Short mmCIF file of C-alpha atoms and ligand atoms in Angstrom, two decimals:
data_model
loop_
_atom_site.label_atom_id
_atom_site.label_comp_id
_atom_site.label_asym_id
_atom_site.label_seq_id
_atom_site.Cartn_x
_atom_site.Cartn_y
_atom_site.Cartn_z
CA MET A 1 304.66 138.62 188.67
CA ASN A 2 303.28 141.92 189.89
CA GLN A 3 299.97 142.46 191.64
CA VAL A 4 297.98 143.30 188.48
CA SER A 5 299.34 140.49 186.32
CA ASP A 6 298.76 138.06 189.18
CA PHE A 7 295.18 139.28 189.36
CA THR A 8 294.51 139.12 185.61
CA ALA A 9 296.01 135.63 185.44
CA ALA A 10 293.70 134.51 188.25
CA LEU A 11 290.78 136.20 186.48
CA ALA A 12 291.53 134.33 183.25
CA ARG A 13 291.68 131.02 185.13
CA ALA A 14 288.41 131.55 186.98
CA LEU A 15 286.15 133.30 184.48
CA PRO A 16 285.19 133.07 180.78
CA GLU A 17 286.73 135.56 178.32
CA SER A 18 283.40 137.33 177.91
CA ALA A 19 283.61 138.43 181.56
CA PHE A 20 286.54 140.85 181.34
CA ARG A 21 288.51 143.20 179.07
CA LEU A 22 292.19 143.92 179.56
CA SER A 23 293.55 145.83 176.56
CA ALA A 24 293.97 149.61 176.82
CA ASP A 25 291.68 150.12 173.81
CA ASP A 26 288.91 148.09 175.40
CA ARG A 27 289.32 149.79 178.77
CA ARG A 28 289.39 153.38 177.52
CA PRO A 29 285.65 153.97 176.91
CA PHE A 30 284.92 153.02 180.54
CA GLU A 31 287.58 155.27 182.07
CA THR A 32 286.14 158.73 181.36
CA ASP A 33 283.04 160.15 183.05
CA TRP A 34 280.03 161.67 181.23
CA ARG A 35 281.26 165.23 181.75
CA GLY A 36 284.79 164.43 180.59
CA LEU A 37 286.20 165.78 183.87
CA PHE A 38 287.91 162.61 185.07
CA ASN A 39 290.02 160.15 183.13
CA ASN A 40 292.25 157.67 184.95
CA ALA A 41 293.53 154.26 183.94
CA SER A 42 292.01 151.03 185.22
CA ALA A 43 293.67 147.63 185.58
CA ALA A 44 290.78 145.74 183.99
CA ILE A 45 287.14 145.99 183.02
CA LEU A 46 285.06 143.34 184.74
CA LEU A 47 281.81 142.39 182.99
CA PRO A 48 279.93 139.89 185.14
CA GLY A 49 277.00 138.12 183.52
CA SER A 50 275.48 136.96 186.80
CA THR A 51 275.45 137.51 190.55
CA ASP A 52 277.72 134.48 190.97
CA GLU A 53 280.30 135.93 188.58
CA THR A 54 280.12 139.28 190.41
CA ALA A 55 280.79 137.45 193.69
CA GLN A 56 283.75 135.55 192.18
CA MET A 57 285.20 138.81 190.86
CA LEU A 58 284.89 140.68 194.15
CA LYS A 59 286.49 137.78 195.98
CA LEU A 60 289.41 137.76 193.53
CA CYS A 61 289.82 141.55 193.76
CA ASN A 62 289.72 141.33 197.55
CA GLU A 63 292.35 138.59 197.61
CA HIS A 64 294.68 140.45 195.20
CA GLY A 65 294.28 143.92 196.72
CA ILE A 66 292.60 145.32 193.60
CA ALA A 67 290.11 148.09 194.29
CA VAL A 68 286.69 147.91 192.61
CA VAL A 69 284.88 150.78 190.92
CA PRO A 70 281.25 149.81 190.20
CA GLN A 71 279.89 151.33 187.01
CA GLY A 72 276.33 151.50 185.71
CA GLY A 73 275.48 153.65 182.70
CA ASN A 74 278.30 156.08 183.59
CA THR A 75 275.94 159.07 183.46
CA GLY A 76 276.75 160.21 187.00
CA LEU A 77 277.80 163.86 187.26
CA VAL A 78 280.29 163.67 190.17
CA GLY A 79 282.89 161.21 188.85
CA GLY A 80 281.71 158.32 191.04
CA ALA A 81 281.85 155.57 188.42
CA VAL A 82 285.42 156.08 187.16
CA PRO A 83 288.78 155.55 188.89
CA ILE A 84 290.53 158.25 190.89
CA GLU A 85 294.12 159.27 190.40
CA ASN A 86 296.95 157.62 192.33
CA SER A 87 295.01 154.99 194.18
CA GLY A 88 296.79 151.83 193.11
CA ALA A 89 295.23 149.24 190.88
CA GLN A 90 291.51 149.65 190.29
CA ALA A 91 289.17 147.47 188.26
CA ILE A 92 285.98 148.94 186.82
CA LEU A 93 283.10 146.52 187.31
CA SER A 94 280.41 147.30 184.76
CA LEU A 95 276.95 145.82 185.24
CA ARG A 96 276.07 146.19 181.54
CA ARG A 97 275.71 142.43 180.95
CA MET A 98 273.27 141.94 183.82
CA ARG A 99 270.09 142.96 182.01
CA ALA A 100 267.46 140.39 182.98
CA ILE A 101 264.00 141.47 184.00
CA ARG A 102 263.29 138.55 186.31
CA ASN A 103 259.58 139.19 186.77
CA VAL A 104 256.89 141.85 186.71
CA ASP A 105 253.94 141.27 189.04
CA PRO A 106 250.96 143.58 188.34
CA LEU A 107 249.05 142.29 191.38
CA ASN A 108 251.82 142.89 193.88
CA ASN A 109 252.81 145.98 191.86
CA THR A 110 256.47 145.00 191.80
CA MET A 111 259.25 144.08 189.41
CA GLU A 112 262.40 142.10 190.15
CA ILE A 113 265.16 143.25 187.91
CA GLU A 114 268.94 143.00 187.47
CA ALA A 115 271.04 146.05 188.17
CA GLY A 116 272.34 146.51 184.61
CA VAL A 117 268.90 147.04 183.05
CA ILE A 118 268.71 150.48 181.43
CA LEU A 119 266.12 152.59 183.24
CA GLN A 120 264.12 153.15 180.05
CA ALA A 121 263.92 149.38 179.44
CA ALA A 122 262.65 148.92 183.00
CA GLN A 123 260.00 151.60 182.41
CA GLN A 124 258.96 149.82 179.20
CA ALA A 125 258.70 146.45 180.96
CA ALA A 126 256.45 148.02 183.60
CA GLU A 127 254.34 149.64 180.89
CA ALA A 128 253.92 146.30 179.11
CA ALA A 129 252.27 145.07 182.33
CA ASP A 130 250.12 148.25 182.41
CA ARG A 131 252.06 149.67 185.33
CA LEU A 132 254.29 152.71 185.86
CA LEU A 133 257.84 152.66 187.20
CA PRO A 134 257.73 156.27 188.39
CA LEU A 135 261.37 157.28 188.06
CA SER A 136 262.20 159.49 185.11
CA LEU A 137 265.28 161.56 184.28
CA ALA A 138 266.90 162.95 181.17
CA ALA A 139 269.60 160.23 181.27
CA GLU A 140 267.05 157.38 181.36
CA GLY A 141 268.11 156.05 177.94
CA SER A 142 271.61 155.33 179.33
CA CYS A 143 271.57 155.10 183.13
CA GLN A 144 271.01 151.72 184.78
CA VAL A 145 268.62 150.68 187.51
CA GLY A 146 271.60 149.78 189.75
CA GLY A 147 273.16 153.21 189.19
CA THR A 148 269.91 154.98 190.02
CA ILE A 149 269.70 152.98 193.27
CA ALA A 150 273.36 153.56 194.13
CA THR A 151 272.82 157.32 193.67
CA ASN A 152 269.25 157.43 195.01
CA ALA A 153 268.33 159.25 191.80
CA GLY A 154 265.59 161.84 191.77
CA GLY A 155 264.42 163.31 188.48
CA ILE A 156 261.19 164.84 187.26
CA GLN A 157 258.52 162.95 189.21
CA VAL A 158 259.83 163.06 192.78
CA LEU A 159 257.07 165.50 193.66
CA ALA A 160 254.45 162.77 193.27
CA TYR A 161 256.32 159.50 193.78
CA GLY A 162 259.50 160.23 195.76
CA SER A 163 263.09 159.47 194.75
CA MET A 164 264.52 156.00 194.03
CA ARG A 165 264.67 155.19 197.75
CA ASN A 166 260.86 155.20 197.84
CA LEU A 167 260.69 152.69 195.02
CA VAL A 168 263.09 150.04 196.35
CA LEU A 169 261.48 147.17 198.26
CA GLY A 170 264.37 144.74 198.15
CA LEU A 171 268.00 144.42 197.07
CA GLU A 172 270.58 141.81 196.22
CA VAL A 173 274.10 143.00 196.99
CA VAL A 174 277.53 141.44 196.63
CA LEU A 175 279.74 142.52 199.52
CA PRO A 176 283.40 143.47 199.03
CA ASP A 177 284.61 140.01 200.16
CA GLY A 178 282.31 138.22 197.69
CA GLN A 179 279.49 137.27 200.06
CA VAL A 180 276.03 137.65 198.53
CA TRP A 181 273.27 139.28 200.58
CA ASN A 182 269.89 138.28 199.18
CA GLY A 183 267.42 140.86 200.44
CA LEU A 184 265.10 140.60 197.45
CA ARG A 185 261.88 140.87 199.42
CA SER A 186 258.80 142.32 197.78
CA LEU A 187 257.05 143.48 200.96
CA ARG A 188 255.63 146.88 201.77
CA LYS A 189 255.83 146.18 205.49
CA ASP A 190 258.73 144.41 207.18
CA ASN A 191 259.90 145.68 210.57
CA THR A 192 262.45 142.96 211.24
CA GLY A 193 265.48 144.72 212.58
CA ILE A 194 267.61 147.34 210.85
CA ASP A 195 266.45 147.90 207.29
CA LEU A 196 269.73 146.94 205.60
CA LYS A 197 268.75 147.93 202.08
CA GLN A 198 268.64 151.58 203.13
CA ILE A 199 272.38 151.51 203.81
CA PHE A 200 273.11 150.57 200.20
CA ILE A 201 270.63 152.97 198.55
CA GLY A 202 272.57 156.14 197.75
CA SER A 203 275.89 154.61 198.87
CA GLU A 204 277.54 155.28 195.47
CA GLY A 205 279.27 151.92 195.22
CA ILE A 206 281.39 152.32 198.35
CA LEU A 207 279.76 149.47 200.31
CA GLY A 208 279.13 146.74 197.75
CA VAL A 209 277.78 145.98 194.29
CA ILE A 210 274.01 146.03 193.81
CA THR A 211 273.21 143.16 191.45
CA ALA A 212 269.39 143.11 191.52
CA ALA A 213 266.41 144.89 193.05
CA THR A 214 262.71 144.54 193.68
CA LEU A 215 261.03 147.80 192.71
CA ARG A 216 257.63 149.20 193.56
CA LEU A 217 255.30 149.97 190.64
CA VAL A 218 252.16 152.11 190.60
CA PRO A 219 249.04 152.24 188.40
CA ARG A 220 249.60 154.09 185.14
CA PRO A 221 247.92 157.48 184.79
CA ARG A 222 245.33 157.44 181.98
CA LYS A 223 245.35 161.16 181.31
CA SER A 224 247.97 163.87 181.58
CA LEU A 225 248.29 167.51 180.72
CA THR A 226 251.52 169.40 180.14
CA ALA A 227 251.85 173.17 180.17
CA LEU A 228 254.67 175.70 179.94
CA ALA A 229 254.27 178.99 181.79
CA ALA A 230 256.38 182.09 181.22
CA ILE A 231 257.23 184.06 184.36
CA SER A 232 259.35 187.03 185.23
CA ASP A 233 260.85 185.92 188.56
CA PRO A 234 261.11 182.98 191.00
CA HIS A 235 258.39 184.38 193.32
CA GLN A 236 255.94 183.86 190.46
CA ALA A 237 257.22 180.31 189.98
CA LEU A 238 256.37 179.59 193.62
CA ALA A 239 252.93 181.18 193.30
CA LEU A 240 252.25 178.88 190.33
CA LEU A 241 253.54 175.82 192.22
CA ARG A 242 251.32 176.64 195.18
CA ALA A 243 248.20 177.21 193.07
CA THR A 244 248.60 173.97 191.10
CA GLN A 245 249.45 171.97 194.23
CA GLU A 246 246.35 173.29 196.00
CA ASN A 247 244.18 172.28 193.06
CA PHE A 248 245.82 169.00 192.08
CA GLY A 249 247.64 167.65 195.16
CA SER A 250 249.60 164.52 194.23
CA GLU A 251 248.17 164.72 190.68
CA LEU A 252 250.79 167.41 190.08
CA THR A 253 253.50 165.02 188.89
CA SER A 254 256.17 167.46 187.64
CA CYS A 255 257.08 171.08 188.25
CA GLU A 256 260.32 172.05 186.52
CA TYR A 257 262.05 175.42 186.24
CA PHE A 258 264.47 176.87 183.70
CA GLY A 259 265.67 180.32 182.74
CA ALA A 260 266.06 182.16 179.44
CA ALA A 261 269.77 181.20 179.34
CA GLY A 262 268.83 177.51 179.34
CA LEU A 263 266.20 177.97 176.65
CA GLU A 264 268.76 179.68 174.45
CA LEU A 265 271.29 176.84 174.92
CA VAL A 266 268.68 174.24 174.00
CA SER A 267 267.52 176.24 170.96
CA ARG A 268 271.11 176.32 169.71
CA HIS A 269 271.77 172.64 170.43
CA LEU A 270 268.55 170.79 169.61
CA PRO A 271 267.37 171.03 165.99
CA GLY A 272 263.81 172.33 165.87
CA ALA A 273 263.68 173.38 169.54
CA VAL A 274 261.91 176.73 169.76
CA SER A 275 260.11 178.69 172.43
CA PRO A 276 256.35 178.37 172.04
CA PHE A 277 256.01 182.03 173.06
CA ALA A 278 256.08 185.01 170.69
CA ASN A 279 257.95 187.18 173.22
CA SER A 280 261.06 186.48 175.25
CA HIS A 281 260.70 185.91 179.02
CA PRO A 282 263.19 185.64 181.90
CA ALA A 283 262.11 182.18 183.11
CA PHE A 284 259.73 179.28 182.60
CA VAL A 285 257.92 176.58 184.58
CA LEU A 286 257.01 173.28 182.95
CA LEU A 287 254.11 171.56 184.69
CA GLU A 288 252.54 168.16 184.27
CA VAL A 289 249.35 166.97 185.96
CA SER A 290 248.20 163.36 185.67
CA SER A 291 245.05 161.44 186.54
CA LEU A 292 244.11 157.77 186.88
CA ASP A 293 240.68 158.67 185.49
CA ALA A 294 240.62 158.21 181.71
CA ASP A 295 237.69 160.63 181.45
CA ALA A 296 239.25 163.36 183.57
CA ASP A 297 239.01 166.78 181.96
CA LEU A 298 242.29 168.17 183.21
CA ALA A 299 242.14 171.18 180.90
CA ALA A 300 238.78 172.21 182.36
CA ARG A 301 240.33 172.04 185.83
CA ILE A 302 243.59 173.84 185.12
CA GLU A 303 242.45 176.57 182.73
CA PRO A 304 240.63 178.62 185.43
CA VAL A 305 243.78 178.43 187.59
CA PHE A 306 245.93 179.74 184.71
CA GLU A 307 243.36 182.43 183.83
CA ARG A 308 243.42 183.74 187.36
CA LEU A 309 247.23 183.76 187.46
CA VAL A 310 247.50 185.53 184.09
CA THR A 311 244.90 188.11 185.12
CA ASP A 312 246.64 188.92 188.42
CA GLY A 313 250.00 189.22 186.64
CA THR A 314 251.64 186.09 188.15
CA LEU A 315 252.06 184.50 184.72
CA GLN A 316 253.25 186.38 181.66
CA ASP A 317 251.89 183.74 179.33
CA VAL A 318 251.08 180.02 179.27
CA VAL A 319 250.68 177.28 176.66
CA ILE A 320 249.02 173.89 177.10
CA ALA A 321 250.17 170.99 174.90
CA GLN A 322 247.25 169.96 172.69
CA ASN A 323 248.64 166.60 171.62
CA GLU A 324 251.52 164.17 172.26
CA THR A 325 253.83 165.86 169.73
CA GLN A 326 253.41 169.23 171.43
CA ARG A 327 253.88 167.58 174.82
CA GLN A 328 257.17 166.03 173.70
CA ARG A 329 258.34 169.36 172.27
CA LEU A 330 257.76 171.08 175.60
CA TRP A 331 259.53 168.33 177.51
CA ALA A 332 262.46 168.39 175.06
CA LEU A 333 263.15 172.00 176.08
CA ARG A 334 263.65 170.84 179.66
CA GLU A 335 265.35 167.53 179.02
CA ALA A 336 267.98 168.85 176.61
CA LEU A 337 269.29 171.41 179.10
CA SER A 338 272.26 169.32 180.34
CA GLU A 339 273.16 168.21 176.82
CA GLY A 340 272.85 171.78 175.52
CA GLU A 341 275.10 173.04 178.28
CA ARG A 342 277.67 170.30 177.58
CA ALA A 343 277.59 171.07 173.84
CA ALA A 344 278.23 174.74 174.62
CA GLY A 345 281.42 173.87 176.52
CA GLY A 346 280.21 172.90 180.00
CA ALA A 347 279.78 174.69 183.30
CA ILE A 348 280.79 174.65 186.96
CA LYS A 349 277.84 172.58 188.19
CA HIS A 350 275.97 172.62 191.48
CA ASP A 351 273.03 170.49 192.56
CA ILE A 352 271.43 172.34 195.44
CA ALA A 353 268.20 171.96 197.37
CA VAL A 354 266.68 174.48 199.76
CA PRO A 355 263.32 174.73 201.50
CA ILE A 356 260.96 175.89 198.77
CA PHE A 357 260.17 179.25 200.38
CA ALA A 358 263.90 180.13 200.30
CA ILE A 359 264.33 179.72 196.53
CA PRO A 360 263.81 183.38 195.50
CA ASP A 361 266.21 184.75 198.15
CA VAL A 362 268.86 182.12 197.43
CA LEU A 363 268.74 182.75 193.67
CA HIS A 364 268.86 186.50 194.24
CA SER A 365 271.91 186.18 196.54
CA ILE A 366 273.72 183.95 194.05
CA GLU A 367 272.94 186.10 191.01
CA SER A 368 273.86 189.34 192.73
CA GLY A 369 277.04 188.01 194.39
CA LEU A 370 278.46 186.09 191.42
CA PRO A 371 279.75 189.03 189.33
CA GLU A 372 282.14 189.96 192.13
CA ILE A 373 283.72 186.51 192.07
CA ALA A 374 283.50 185.73 188.38
CA PRO A 375 282.79 188.83 186.29
CA GLY A 376 280.75 188.04 183.19
CA ALA A 377 280.00 184.45 184.24
CA ARG A 378 276.51 183.33 183.17
CA PRO A 379 274.30 181.33 185.55
CA ASN A 380 272.23 178.62 183.90
CA ILE A 381 269.72 177.67 186.59
CA PHE A 382 267.23 174.89 186.08
CA GLY A 383 265.76 171.91 187.83
CA HIS A 384 263.11 170.37 189.96
CA LEU A 385 261.32 173.39 191.43
CA GLY A 386 258.68 171.29 193.15
CA ASP A 387 261.42 169.54 195.19
CA GLY A 388 263.32 172.76 195.97
CA ASN A 389 266.17 171.22 193.91
CA LEU A 390 267.89 173.42 191.36
CA HIS A 391 271.01 172.96 189.27
CA VAL A 392 272.92 176.20 189.65
CA ASN A 393 275.39 175.89 186.81
CA ILE A 394 277.84 178.65 186.08
CA MET A 395 278.99 179.11 182.50
CA PRO A 396 281.90 181.27 181.32
CA PRO A 397 281.32 184.69 179.76
CA GLU A 398 279.87 184.48 176.22
CA GLY A 399 282.51 183.39 173.73
CA ARG A 400 285.01 182.28 176.42
CA ALA A 401 286.09 178.71 177.21
CA ILE A 402 285.26 176.96 180.49
CA ASP A 403 289.00 176.91 181.37
CA LEU A 404 288.69 180.57 182.24
CA LEU A 405 286.27 179.70 185.04
CA LEU A 406 288.03 176.53 186.22
CA ALA A 407 290.66 178.63 187.98
CA ARG A 408 287.85 180.21 190.04
CA ALA A 409 285.86 176.98 190.49
CA THR A 410 286.69 176.51 194.18
CA GLU A 411 285.77 180.09 194.99
CA ILE A 412 282.53 179.96 192.97
CA THR A 413 281.49 176.66 194.56
CA SER A 414 282.25 177.72 198.10
CA PHE A 415 280.29 180.96 197.58
CA ILE A 416 277.23 179.09 196.24
CA GLU A 417 277.42 176.37 198.91
CA GLY A 418 277.75 179.04 201.60
CA VAL A 419 274.55 180.76 200.46
CA VAL A 420 272.68 177.45 200.20
CA VAL A 421 273.79 176.01 203.55
CA ALA A 422 273.00 179.30 205.33
CA ALA A 423 269.46 178.99 203.95
CA GLY A 424 269.09 175.51 205.48
CA GLY A 425 269.82 173.73 202.19
CA THR A 426 272.12 171.02 200.86
CA PHE A 427 275.00 171.25 198.39
CA SER A 428 274.11 167.90 196.79
CA ALA A 429 270.44 167.07 196.36
CA GLU A 430 270.44 164.17 193.91
CA HIS A 431 273.85 163.74 192.26
CA GLY A 432 275.72 162.53 195.35
CA ILE A 433 279.34 163.07 196.36
CA GLY A 434 281.47 160.91 194.02
CA GLN A 435 285.02 162.24 193.77
CA LEU A 436 283.89 165.81 193.07
CA ARG A 437 282.24 166.78 196.35
CA LEU A 438 284.40 165.13 199.03
CA LYS A 439 285.64 168.44 200.37
CA SER A 440 282.12 169.83 200.56
CA LEU A 441 280.88 166.79 202.47
CA LYS A 442 283.69 167.17 204.96
CA GLN A 443 282.98 170.86 205.34
CA HIS A 444 279.21 170.70 205.70
CA ARG A 445 278.57 167.50 207.67
CA SER A 446 279.35 167.25 211.37
CA SER A 447 282.29 165.20 212.60
CA LEU A 448 279.83 162.80 214.25
CA GLU A 449 278.02 162.21 210.95
CA LEU A 450 281.32 161.60 209.14
CA GLU A 451 282.51 159.29 211.90
CA LEU A 452 279.30 157.23 211.66
CA MET A 453 279.60 157.01 207.89
CA ARG A 454 283.23 155.84 208.19
CA ALA A 455 282.25 153.30 210.84
CA ILE A 456 279.60 151.75 208.55
CA LYS A 457 282.08 151.71 205.66
CA GLY A 458 284.73 150.08 207.87
CA VAL A 459 282.40 147.23 208.89
CA LEU A 460 281.25 146.39 205.38
CA ASP A 461 284.54 147.09 203.63
CA PRO A 462 287.32 146.74 206.21
CA LYS A 463 290.07 147.02 203.59
CA TRP A 464 288.46 150.11 202.01
CA MET A 465 288.65 148.47 198.57
CA MET A 466 285.23 149.52 197.23
CA ASN A 467 285.29 152.64 195.10
CA PRO A 468 288.25 154.32 196.84
CA GLY A 469 288.33 158.11 197.01
CA LYS A 470 284.57 158.42 196.55
CA VAL A 471 282.29 159.92 199.22
CA LEU A 472 284.76 159.35 202.12
CA ASN A 473 288.48 159.00 202.59
CA GLN A 474 289.73 156.48 205.10
CA GLY A 475 291.82 158.62 207.38
CA SER A 476 290.32 162.07 207.09
C1 LIG B 1 271.61 164.41 181.02
C2 LIG B 1 271.61 163.96 182.45
C3 LIG B 1 270.51 164.22 183.25
C4 LIG B 1 270.48 163.78 184.58
N1 LIG B 1 269.38 164.05 185.33
C5 LIG B 1 269.32 163.58 186.59
C6 LIG B 1 268.16 163.81 187.39
O1 LIG B 1 267.20 164.45 186.96
N2 LIG B 1 268.14 163.30 188.63
C7 LIG B 1 269.20 162.59 189.15
O2 LIG B 1 269.11 162.13 190.28
N3 LIG B 1 270.31 162.38 188.42
C8 LIG B 1 270.41 162.86 187.16
N4 LIG B 1 271.53 162.65 186.43
C9 LIG B 1 272.69 161.95 187.03
C10 LIG B 1 272.73 160.43 186.72
O3 LIG B 1 272.01 160.13 185.58
C11 LIG B 1 272.16 159.66 187.86
O4 LIG B 1 272.98 159.85 188.98
C12 LIG B 1 272.04 158.16 187.61
O5 LIG B 1 271.34 157.60 188.69
C13 LIG B 1 273.35 157.44 187.45
O6 LIG B 1 273.09 156.12 186.99
P1 LIG B 1 274.21 155.32 186.18
O7 LIG B 1 273.70 153.95 185.93
O8 LIG B 1 274.66 156.08 185.00
O9 LIG B 1 275.35 155.25 187.28
P2 LIG B 1 276.92 155.54 187.13
O10 LIG B 1 277.16 156.93 186.67
O11 LIG B 1 277.55 154.47 186.34
O12 LIG B 1 277.35 155.40 188.67
C14 LIG B 1 276.95 156.34 189.62
C15 LIG B 1 277.46 155.89 191.01
O13 LIG B 1 276.81 154.69 191.40
C16 LIG B 1 277.75 153.62 191.56
N5 LIG B 1 277.12 152.43 190.97
C17 LIG B 1 276.62 152.30 189.71
N6 LIG B 1 276.05 151.09 189.56
C18 LIG B 1 276.21 150.44 190.76
C19 LIG B 1 275.83 149.15 191.24
N7 LIG B 1 275.17 148.28 190.47
N8 LIG B 1 276.15 148.83 192.51
C20 LIG B 1 276.82 149.70 193.32
N9 LIG B 1 277.19 150.93 192.90
C21 LIG B 1 276.88 151.29 191.65
C22 LIG B 1 279.01 154.07 190.85
O14 LIG B 1 280.16 153.51 191.44
C23 LIG B 1 278.94 155.58 191.03
O15 LIG B 1 279.44 155.93 192.30
C24 LIG B 1 271.60 163.09 185.10
C25 LIG B 1 272.70 162.83 184.29
C26 LIG B 1 272.72 163.26 182.98
C27 LIG B 1 273.91 162.94 182.15
#
């Protein structure tokens, strides 16, 4: 028997039929990433229903030399959750059957939850206990809690609550050899040696499989106000951010940016999506402020700020949502940006962050330098302005297919990364490295940093069997 058939025979002996899929038809839907960039065959789909089954599977994979690719909701944008080419036999381990919400504790403000729970379901469980799980992103209807931990996801409320790392109090992880580490503590203070959970948060499945987590919850805001401002350049966006931050502090829960190109994509893609403004504008900032006080008059507090900014020419125009339907319509313009871009044929994507003051200069350098490298290419820039994190996505000239740009992708990316790194920024703010950004990591991190990362990987996964070809390569 060969290695794979040996493995699948052992799998069938040890585990129930519901715990794996072997046929090509069953495997196919798991093998392609959300963007459709990567598609490589797997040896099996593993579907553990419990931590014990996950441990059994990892032990079997380890014994048979089968690499393991952990997969959550498969919404990652860097190809981390699907196999790479030419790396021997790889099994995709999907957490989709591990969906238990073990408990929600409104006094301790925590929830213990299995990794396969869809983020939106976790938010709803917190809400049922009158609490907020403050992680929100456009993929929340599909991505899983485990995936958001493994990628240290950010999203639209990082400004007020931090990224996923700030919300994780404890983890349960199955190590590559099948040992289970139970670190499911629900403590806010615990200085007992190296904080091991931090190593797994953001590790993109290369160190082990996260099977459960204890998450921090917060009180639910009782009032919120959402507004969309039209601006003519990024300096004005920063002036608006500064003014609202000075007046609202941590009550400013979202500050998102998008340009006219993004608005047009969304209008084409999303039925009923229209700009609330009579005139066209170069760019927009979507703001949300929230209060724990049910009687707070947020409009009375924000209107004078907007009036001043309109009068001094910082804002071209501004609308405030008057009810929940209007609020959702404004948010839909922001949240459909990735989908709209995908529907229009895709883009060369970048997920940058720079110190906030540097945003106008960085965007100017990118927009003025791009035509030389890719004539006619259209930047679609949007993202989390309040975190200095923007998605600088480059679309082909109008009417042309993305293939035209793919030939220049390396050049475009290295130009954008060069500008960003020179400004003290990062080439990957929230999407991670996956299989897409390995070269960039190697280029922009020091050899000491890479050596330390490889050393940690080598200790936890000495055979380098977890998610091969993602984040780091063994020898280089
Ligand atoms: C429309 C859209 C909008 C998005 N917006 C944002 C955003 O605002 N902010 C943001 O940060 N991201 C965003 N993303 C990216 C993506 O949604 C996040 O990275 C998300 O956290 C991935 O979760 P997932 O469950 O889909 O993980 P997957 O895509 O399945 O996996 C991602 C990585 O984590 C590993 N992994 C998954 N589950 C586990 C586990 N249980 N144990 C160990 N490793 C695991 C995988 O191997 C892979 O390397 C967006 C994506 C889309 C499609």
